[in-house]
Short mmCIF file of C-alpha atoms in Angstrom, two decimals:
data_model
loop_
_atom_site.label_atom_id
_atom_site.label_comp_id
_atom_site.label_asym_id
_atom_site.label_seq_id
_atom_site.Cartn_x
_atom_site.Cartn_y
_atom_site.Cartn_z
CA MET A 1 20.31 84.66 -7.30
CA THR A 2 16.99 86.25 -6.29
CA GLN A 3 16.94 88.25 -9.52
CA PHE A 4 17.70 85.11 -11.51
CA ARG A 5 14.83 83.17 -9.88
CA LYS A 6 12.36 85.98 -10.53
CA ILE A 7 13.36 86.23 -14.19
CA LEU A 8 13.27 82.44 -14.59
CA LYS A 9 9.78 82.27 -13.06
CA PHE A 10 8.55 85.16 -15.21
CA GLU A 11 9.90 83.64 -18.43
CA LEU A 12 8.43 80.20 -17.66
CA LYS A 13 5.02 81.80 -17.07
CA TYR A 14 5.37 83.49 -20.44
CA TYR A 15 5.83 80.14 -22.20
CA PHE A 16 3.03 78.36 -20.35
CA LYS A 17 0.59 81.23 -20.99
CA ASN A 18 1.62 81.47 -24.63
CA LYS A 19 -1.29 80.11 -26.69
CA ILE A 20 0.98 79.11 -29.58
CA PHE A 21 3.28 77.08 -27.28
CA VAL A 22 0.36 75.33 -25.57
CA GLY A 23 -1.50 74.85 -28.86
CA ILE A 24 1.45 73.26 -30.66
CA THR A 25 2.09 70.93 -27.71
CA LEU A 26 -1.56 69.82 -27.57
CA PHE A 27 -1.68 69.40 -31.35
CA LEU A 28 1.40 67.15 -31.34
CA VAL A 29 0.03 65.05 -28.47
CA LEU A 30 -3.35 64.64 -30.22
CA ALA A 31 -1.65 63.82 -33.54
CA ILE A 32 0.46 61.14 -31.84
CA ALA A 33 -2.66 59.77 -30.13
CA ALA A 34 -4.42 59.51 -33.51
CA VAL A 35 -1.47 57.62 -35.00
CA MET A 36 -1.03 55.29 -32.01
CA PHE A 37 -4.74 54.43 -31.78
CA PHE A 38 -5.21 54.00 -35.54
CA PRO A 39 -4.41 50.22 -35.64
CA ARG A 40 -6.93 49.63 -32.83
CA ALA A 41 -9.64 51.56 -34.68
CA ALA A 42 -8.75 49.89 -37.99
CA GLY A 43 -8.92 46.48 -36.28
CA ILE A 44 -12.44 47.21 -35.01
CA PHE A 45 -13.65 48.08 -38.52
CA ARG A 46 -11.82 45.08 -39.96
CA ASP A 47 -13.45 42.69 -37.47
CA SER A 48 -16.91 44.08 -38.22
CA ARG A 49 -16.47 43.17 -41.89
CA LYS A 50 -14.54 39.94 -41.44
CA SER A 51 -17.23 37.78 -42.99
CA ASP A 52 -16.87 39.65 -46.28
CA THR A 53 -13.08 39.43 -46.47
CA ALA A 54 -12.91 37.30 -49.61
CA SER A 55 -15.02 39.71 -51.64
CA GLU A 56 -12.88 42.65 -50.53
CA LEU A 57 -9.70 41.22 -52.03
CA SER A 58 -8.60 42.81 -55.28
CA VAL A 59 -8.89 40.52 -58.32
CA MET A 60 -5.74 39.37 -60.13
CA LEU A 61 -6.30 37.63 -63.47
CA VAL A 62 -3.77 35.02 -64.61
CA LYS A 63 -3.71 33.42 -68.07
CA ALA A 64 -1.29 30.60 -68.89
CA ASP A 65 -0.53 29.45 -72.41
CA SER A 66 0.07 25.87 -71.30
CA PRO A 67 -3.02 24.03 -69.92
CA GLU A 68 -0.86 21.39 -68.20
CA GLN A 69 1.00 24.09 -66.27
CA THR A 70 -2.15 25.99 -65.27
CA PRO A 71 -2.82 24.16 -61.94
CA LEU A 72 0.82 24.60 -60.87
CA ILE A 73 0.80 28.28 -61.82
CA GLU A 74 -2.54 28.86 -60.05
CA ASP A 75 -1.31 27.30 -56.79
CA ALA A 76 2.00 29.18 -56.96
CA PHE A 77 0.37 32.57 -57.63
CA LYS A 78 -2.25 32.10 -54.89
CA GLU A 79 0.51 31.34 -52.42
CA ALA A 80 2.70 34.24 -53.58
CA PHE A 81 -0.14 36.82 -53.70
CA PRO A 82 -2.34 36.23 -50.60
CA GLU A 83 -3.56 39.84 -50.72
CA TYR A 84 -5.22 39.19 -54.11
CA HIS A 85 -8.11 37.03 -55.24
CA VAL A 86 -6.24 35.14 -57.98
CA GLN A 87 -8.45 33.97 -60.85
CA ILE A 88 -7.37 31.85 -63.80
CA THR A 89 -8.88 33.16 -67.03
CA SER A 90 -9.02 32.11 -70.67
CA LYS A 91 -9.99 35.55 -72.03
CA ASP A 92 -7.95 37.21 -74.72
CA ALA A 93 -5.69 40.19 -74.07
CA SER A 94 -8.31 42.71 -75.22
CA SER A 95 -10.92 41.42 -72.77
CA ILE A 96 -8.38 41.35 -69.95
CA ARG A 97 -7.50 45.00 -70.61
CA LYS A 98 -11.20 45.94 -70.49
CA SER A 99 -11.61 44.09 -67.17
CA ILE A 100 -8.79 46.17 -65.68
CA THR A 101 -9.83 49.56 -67.06
CA SER A 102 -13.44 48.95 -65.96
CA GLY A 103 -12.31 48.13 -62.41
CA LYS A 104 -13.40 44.47 -62.42
CA ALA A 105 -9.78 43.43 -61.88
CA GLU A 106 -6.80 45.33 -60.50
CA CYS A 107 -4.08 43.63 -62.53
CA ALA A 108 -3.38 40.64 -64.76
CA PHE A 109 -0.56 38.36 -65.91
CA ILE A 110 -0.54 36.78 -69.37
CA ILE A 111 2.15 34.09 -69.16
CA ASN A 112 3.83 33.19 -72.45
CA GLY A 113 5.94 30.27 -71.24
CA MET A 114 7.91 30.11 -68.01
CA THR A 115 10.40 32.76 -69.08
CA SER A 116 8.11 35.45 -70.49
CA TYR A 117 4.94 37.23 -69.41
CA THR A 118 3.06 40.51 -69.81
CA TYR A 119 1.83 42.40 -66.77
CA TYR A 120 -1.28 44.60 -67.10
CA VAL A 121 -2.25 47.25 -64.56
CA ASP A 122 -4.27 50.45 -64.83
CA ASN A 123 -2.15 52.87 -62.78
CA LEU A 124 1.33 51.53 -62.02
CA SER A 125 2.24 52.48 -58.47
CA MET A 126 5.82 53.33 -57.59
CA TYR A 127 5.54 50.72 -54.82
CA ASP A 128 4.19 47.95 -57.09
CA GLN A 129 6.30 44.82 -56.45
CA ASN A 130 4.08 42.34 -58.32
CA THR A 131 6.50 41.80 -61.20
CA ALA A 132 9.39 41.08 -58.84
CA ILE A 133 7.26 38.49 -57.01
CA ALA A 134 6.07 36.96 -60.29
CA ASP A 135 9.69 36.71 -61.50
CA GLY A 136 10.57 34.61 -58.46
CA VAL A 137 7.48 32.41 -58.83
CA LEU A 138 8.11 31.62 -62.50
CA GLN A 139 11.84 31.06 -61.93
CA ASN A 140 11.01 28.41 -59.32
CA ILE A 141 8.49 26.73 -61.62
CA TYR A 142 10.99 26.76 -64.50
CA ARG A 143 13.72 25.22 -62.33
CA ILE A 144 11.38 22.53 -61.02
CA ASN A 145 10.36 21.64 -64.58
CA ALA A 146 14.02 21.52 -65.62
CA MET A 147 14.81 19.16 -62.75
CA VAL A 148 11.84 16.92 -63.56
CA SER A 149 12.93 16.83 -67.22
CA SER A 150 16.36 15.67 -66.03
CA GLY A 151 14.82 12.72 -64.20
CA ILE A 152 14.52 14.15 -60.69
CA PRO A 153 11.18 13.27 -59.03
CA VAL A 154 8.74 16.14 -58.54
CA GLU A 155 8.77 15.80 -54.74
CA GLN A 156 12.58 15.91 -54.62
CA ALA A 157 12.67 18.92 -56.96
CA GLY A 158 10.15 20.73 -54.76
CA SER A 159 12.16 20.02 -51.61
CA ILE A 160 15.35 21.26 -53.31
CA MET A 161 13.68 24.51 -54.33
CA SER A 162 12.09 25.07 -50.92
CA VAL A 163 15.22 24.48 -48.84
CA GLN A 164 15.60 27.09 -46.06
CA ILE A 165 18.98 28.61 -45.28
CA GLU A 166 19.64 29.36 -41.61
CA ASN A 167 21.88 32.24 -40.65
CA HIS A 168 22.96 33.69 -37.34
CA VAL A 169 24.18 37.26 -37.06
CA GLU A 170 26.17 38.29 -34.01
CA SER A 171 26.79 42.02 -33.83
CA LEU A 172 29.77 42.89 -31.68
CA GLY A 173 28.80 46.57 -31.67
CA LYS A 174 25.59 48.45 -32.48
CA ASP A 175 22.87 47.27 -34.85
CA GLN A 176 22.38 50.38 -37.00
CA MET A 177 19.15 49.13 -38.60
CA GLN A 178 17.61 48.47 -35.19
CA ASN A 179 18.64 51.91 -33.88
CA TYR A 180 17.88 53.84 -37.08
CA TRP A 181 14.37 55.14 -36.48
CA TYR A 182 14.56 56.38 -32.92
CA THR A 183 17.98 57.92 -33.61
CA TYR A 184 16.55 59.73 -36.63
CA ILE A 185 13.62 61.05 -34.60
CA MET A 186 15.88 62.17 -31.75
CA ILE A 187 18.25 64.04 -34.09
CA PHE A 188 15.33 65.78 -35.76
CA ALA A 189 13.80 66.65 -32.38
CA LEU A 190 17.11 68.14 -31.19
CA TYR A 191 17.37 70.15 -34.40
CA MET A 192 13.83 71.52 -34.24
CA VAL A 193 13.82 72.37 -30.53
CA ILE A 194 17.24 74.04 -30.47
CA LEU A 195 16.50 76.06 -33.60
CA LEU A 196 12.98 77.03 -32.54
CA TYR A 197 13.69 77.96 -28.94
CA GLY A 198 17.00 79.61 -29.74
CA GLN A 199 15.27 81.97 -32.13
CA MET A 200 12.53 82.55 -29.55
CA VAL A 201 15.18 83.73 -27.08
CA ALA A 202 16.57 86.17 -29.65
CA SER A 203 13.08 87.41 -30.55
CA ASN A 204 12.10 87.95 -26.91
CA VAL A 205 15.26 89.96 -26.20
CA ALA A 206 14.83 92.07 -29.34
CA SER A 207 11.14 92.63 -28.57
CA GLU A 208 11.91 93.90 -25.08
CA LYS A 209 14.60 96.14 -26.45
CA SER A 210 12.46 97.61 -29.24
CA SER A 211 9.61 98.33 -26.78
CA ARG A 212 12.07 100.12 -24.44
CA ALA A 213 11.12 97.69 -21.66
CA MET A 214 14.75 96.65 -21.56
CA GLU A 215 15.79 100.04 -20.20
CA LEU A 216 13.59 99.47 -17.13
CA LEU A 217 14.66 95.84 -16.69
CA ILE A 218 18.36 96.62 -16.92
CA THR A 219 18.12 99.03 -14.00
CA SER A 220 16.54 96.47 -11.68
CA ALA A 221 18.37 93.29 -12.65
CA LYS A 222 21.88 92.32 -13.63
CA PRO A 223 22.37 91.51 -17.34
CA ALA A 224 23.87 88.10 -16.49
CA ALA A 225 20.80 87.19 -14.40
CA MET A 226 18.53 88.28 -17.26
CA MET A 227 20.48 86.34 -19.86
CA PHE A 228 20.75 83.11 -17.87
CA GLY A 229 17.14 83.36 -16.70
CA LYS A 230 15.83 83.65 -20.25
CA VAL A 231 18.01 80.86 -21.62
CA ILE A 232 17.33 78.37 -18.82
CA ALA A 233 13.59 79.11 -18.94
CA SER A 234 13.48 78.40 -22.68
CA CYS A 235 15.51 75.23 -22.15
CA LEU A 236 13.08 74.01 -19.47
CA ALA A 237 10.12 74.86 -21.71
CA GLY A 238 11.68 72.86 -24.56
CA LEU A 239 12.40 69.91 -22.27
CA ILE A 240 8.85 69.92 -20.92
CA GLN A 241 7.48 69.98 -24.47
CA LEU A 242 9.75 67.09 -25.50
CA ILE A 243 8.75 65.08 -22.44
CA ALA A 244 5.05 65.74 -23.12
CA VAL A 245 5.33 64.65 -26.76
CA PHE A 246 7.61 61.62 -26.30
CA GLY A 247 5.94 60.62 -23.03
CA SER A 248 2.49 60.60 -24.62
CA ALA A 249 3.86 58.61 -27.57
CA ILE A 250 5.28 55.94 -25.25
CA LEU A 251 2.06 55.84 -23.20
CA PHE A 252 -0.24 55.55 -26.23
CA TYR A 253 1.99 52.94 -27.85
CA SER A 254 2.02 50.80 -24.69
CA LEU A 255 -1.80 50.94 -24.63
CA ASN A 256 -2.03 49.79 -28.26
CA LYS A 257 1.09 47.62 -28.56
CA GLU A 258 -0.82 44.42 -29.35
CA TYR A 259 -2.61 46.11 -32.25
CA TRP A 260 0.64 47.11 -33.93
CA GLY A 261 1.36 43.43 -34.55
CA GLY A 262 5.10 43.63 -33.92
CA ASN A 263 5.61 46.35 -36.53
CA PRO A 264 9.43 46.54 -36.86
CA ILE A 265 9.54 50.34 -37.29
CA ALA A 266 7.29 50.99 -34.29
CA ALA A 267 9.19 48.45 -32.20
CA SER A 268 12.50 50.07 -33.18
CA ILE A 269 11.27 53.56 -32.26
CA PHE A 270 9.98 52.59 -28.82
CA ASP A 271 12.64 50.00 -27.97
CA MET A 272 14.92 52.81 -26.85
CA PRO A 273 17.76 52.06 -24.40
CA PRO A 274 17.45 54.23 -21.25
CA GLY A 275 21.16 55.07 -21.47
CA LEU A 276 20.69 56.62 -24.89
CA LEU A 277 17.84 58.74 -23.57
CA VAL A 278 20.17 60.07 -20.85
CA TYR A 279 22.77 60.96 -23.48
CA MET A 280 20.08 62.72 -25.50
CA LEU A 281 19.10 64.90 -22.53
CA ILE A 282 22.75 65.76 -21.80
CA PHE A 283 23.57 66.74 -25.38
CA PHE A 284 20.24 68.53 -25.78
CA VAL A 285 20.77 70.72 -22.71
CA LEU A 286 24.41 71.55 -23.45
CA GLY A 287 23.87 72.10 -27.18
CA PHE A 288 20.84 74.22 -26.44
CA PHE A 289 22.75 76.42 -23.98
CA ILE A 290 25.48 77.15 -26.52
CA TYR A 291 23.10 78.23 -29.27
CA ALA A 292 20.60 79.94 -26.97
CA PHE A 293 23.38 82.07 -25.43
CA LEU A 294 24.50 83.06 -28.93
CA TYR A 295 20.94 83.85 -30.01
CA GLY A 296 20.37 85.90 -26.85
CA ALA A 297 23.58 87.88 -27.32
CA ILE A 298 22.80 88.59 -30.97
CA GLY A 299 19.21 89.49 -30.10
CA SER A 300 20.45 92.12 -27.68
CA THR A 301 22.33 93.92 -30.47
CA ALA A 302 19.25 94.24 -32.73
CA SER A 303 17.38 97.51 -32.33
CA LYS A 304 14.20 96.27 -34.07
CA LEU A 305 12.42 92.95 -34.12
CA GLU A 306 12.53 93.01 -37.93
CA ASP A 307 16.33 92.83 -37.83
CA ILE A 308 16.42 89.52 -35.95
CA ASN A 309 16.29 87.19 -38.96
CA THR A 310 19.22 88.95 -40.60
CA SER A 311 21.23 89.18 -37.36
CA VAL A 312 20.91 85.52 -36.37
CA MET A 313 21.47 84.18 -39.92
CA PRO A 314 25.18 83.27 -39.35
CA VAL A 315 24.35 81.26 -36.22
CA THR A 316 21.39 79.58 -37.91
CA LEU A 317 23.52 78.66 -40.95
CA LEU A 318 26.20 77.21 -38.67
CA PHE A 319 23.63 75.03 -36.95
CA VAL A 320 21.98 73.97 -40.23
CA ILE A 321 25.38 73.02 -41.72
CA SER A 322 26.17 70.86 -38.70
CA PHE A 323 22.75 69.21 -39.06
CA VAL A 324 23.34 68.51 -42.76
CA VAL A 325 26.76 66.98 -42.05
CA VAL A 326 25.29 64.72 -39.37
CA MET A 327 22.29 63.68 -41.50
CA TYR A 328 24.50 62.92 -44.52
CA SER A 329 26.76 60.67 -42.45
CA PHE A 330 23.74 59.15 -40.71
CA ALA A 331 22.00 58.32 -44.01
CA SER A 332 25.17 56.83 -45.49
CA GLY A 333 25.64 54.56 -42.47
CA ASP A 334 29.25 55.72 -41.98
CA VAL A 335 28.91 57.71 -38.76
CA ASP A 336 32.56 57.15 -37.82
CA ASN A 337 34.08 58.99 -40.76
CA LEU A 338 36.81 61.57 -40.17
CA LEU A 339 34.48 64.57 -40.48
CA MET A 340 32.07 63.16 -37.88
CA LYS A 341 34.92 62.41 -35.50
CA ILE A 342 36.12 66.01 -35.78
CA CYS A 343 32.58 67.36 -35.38
CA SER A 344 32.18 65.22 -32.24
CA TYR A 345 34.59 67.54 -30.40
CA VAL A 346 33.60 70.89 -31.93
CA PRO A 347 31.13 72.57 -29.51
CA PHE A 348 28.82 73.84 -32.26
CA THR A 349 28.37 70.40 -33.83
CA SER A 350 29.10 67.84 -31.10
CA SER A 351 25.60 67.92 -29.59
CA MET A 352 24.31 66.07 -32.66
CA ALA A 353 27.49 64.47 -34.05
CA MET A 354 28.62 62.69 -30.87
CA PHE A 355 25.05 61.73 -29.98
CA THR A 356 24.64 60.13 -33.43
CA ARG A 357 27.90 58.20 -33.08
CA ILE A 358 26.90 56.96 -29.61
CA ALA A 359 23.53 55.78 -30.96
CA MET A 360 24.77 54.20 -34.20
CA SER A 361 28.32 53.10 -33.41
CA THR A 362 30.61 52.00 -30.62
CA VAL A 363 32.18 55.02 -28.94
CA PRO A 364 34.63 54.61 -26.03
CA TRP A 365 33.35 56.10 -22.77
CA TYR A 366 36.32 58.44 -22.51
CA ALA A 367 35.59 59.87 -25.98
CA ALA A 368 31.98 60.61 -24.97
CA ALA A 369 33.18 62.06 -21.67
CA ALA A 370 35.70 64.31 -23.46
CA SER A 371 33.00 65.58 -25.82
CA ILE A 372 30.67 66.33 -22.89
CA ALA A 373 33.48 68.06 -20.95
CA ILE A 374 34.27 70.27 -23.96
CA LEU A 375 30.58 71.09 -24.30
CA ILE A 376 30.28 72.03 -20.63
CA GLY A 377 33.34 74.27 -20.77
CA SER A 378 32.24 75.84 -24.04
CA ALA A 379 28.70 76.47 -22.78
CA ALA A 380 30.07 78.17 -19.66
CA GLY A 381 32.55 80.28 -21.65
CA ILE A 382 30.01 81.28 -24.30
CA GLY A 383 27.49 82.03 -21.55
CA VAL A 384 29.88 84.45 -19.81
CA LEU A 385 30.83 86.11 -23.12
CA SER A 386 27.19 86.35 -24.19
CA ALA A 387 26.25 87.97 -20.87
CA LYS A 388 28.89 90.65 -21.46
CA ILE A 389 27.67 91.21 -25.03
CA TYR A 390 24.13 91.34 -23.68
CA ARG A 391 25.07 94.00 -21.12
CA VAL A 392 26.56 96.18 -23.87
CA GLY A 393 24.08 95.33 -26.62
CA VAL A 394 20.87 96.17 -24.76
CA LEU A 395 21.96 99.82 -24.51
CA LEU A 396 22.88 100.17 -28.20
CA TYR A 397 20.17 101.63 -30.43
CA GLY A 398 20.00 102.77 -34.02
CA THR A 399 21.99 100.91 -36.68
CA THR A 400 22.92 97.35 -35.75
CA PRO A 401 26.50 97.58 -34.45
CA LYS A 402 29.30 95.70 -36.16
CA PHE A 403 30.88 92.69 -34.49
CA ARG A 404 34.23 94.47 -34.09
CA SER A 405 32.68 97.43 -32.25
CA ILE A 406 30.75 95.09 -29.93
CA ILE A 407 33.93 93.20 -29.00
CA LYS A 408 35.72 96.50 -28.31
CA ALA A 409 32.87 97.64 -26.08
CA VAL A 410 32.89 94.32 -24.23
CA TRP A 411 36.67 94.51 -23.79
CA LYS A 412 36.45 98.01 -22.30
CA ALA A 413 33.47 97.17 -20.06
#
């Protein structure tokens, strides 16, 4: 235990003195601060120019072929496009085009009756929804005119068209749309941290071995203490980094919450149930242990640091495949499909698969408990096996040994 504590302390110091580790953490915190404080800063600039708001609105030109319909069209377009300064024009199409290309107007509608129009814009954005809004506006006007032509008073036609439908949705399970964003961010964080720190464990082991420092370490400490010390230290470093990043995000958001104006995406991200955060920590730690032990064992068999990428490729591919499976099911909205249910109990995939199902679906407590129990048992078993591989691998130099020869050496040891 004394050896384990010394190695754990030494490895943690390595991470906290590592300029790249500290730099990345500070960069992420500062980037999150910039994003969280942006609405506050934008609001200050917006308030300073509030008196000139009308002139800042982009100009939208509207030309109607029917003079009697012009007032109705003008009112409807001004209501439907509050972000534009809607102007009724009598110019011809050529003049309207020149106004747009010269920058005097951003876009224009030439309405040829209530069922046909031409939309002019200089550069059509992929997010341009103006035609869809105009379709709805003209459809309403056409229907009102049809009702008036049939003898229905204008006021009654307007009330018919403006009727509001009330609906009440009662979800008996999880609201996937509400949980989407923070679940997505958590899955991606788990993926990045496990992959990054797992490879760091393998690189550290291979670096010590290639520099011959391993030969000195192995004589003064037990291989199991070295393996578990390195893995737990990297896990703690990853947890501390996650807490620093997510903690700063929550803090900065709470300071600027009023400036986000009830943004649904921001509210969804930070309206995170505490129970789900506990599940994330459990699956993160257990999933990390499994992959970090594998990375450490494989790193001990590599004689040179340059061989690490090739050696750990099978483990990395296994993890990437599990991530792809989870993300595909997550994006489709069907997180309870057969493949995800199977992956929820496979140790190499359950850290993300079961966590996703818990966040986006209704999972019985005993199913989650069974997945966690399998993960705990698998992490312990893989840890013991990896320690034995580590003990044999650190003394093997030259050509990277084959898997069969390593298992034979472990069996004989």
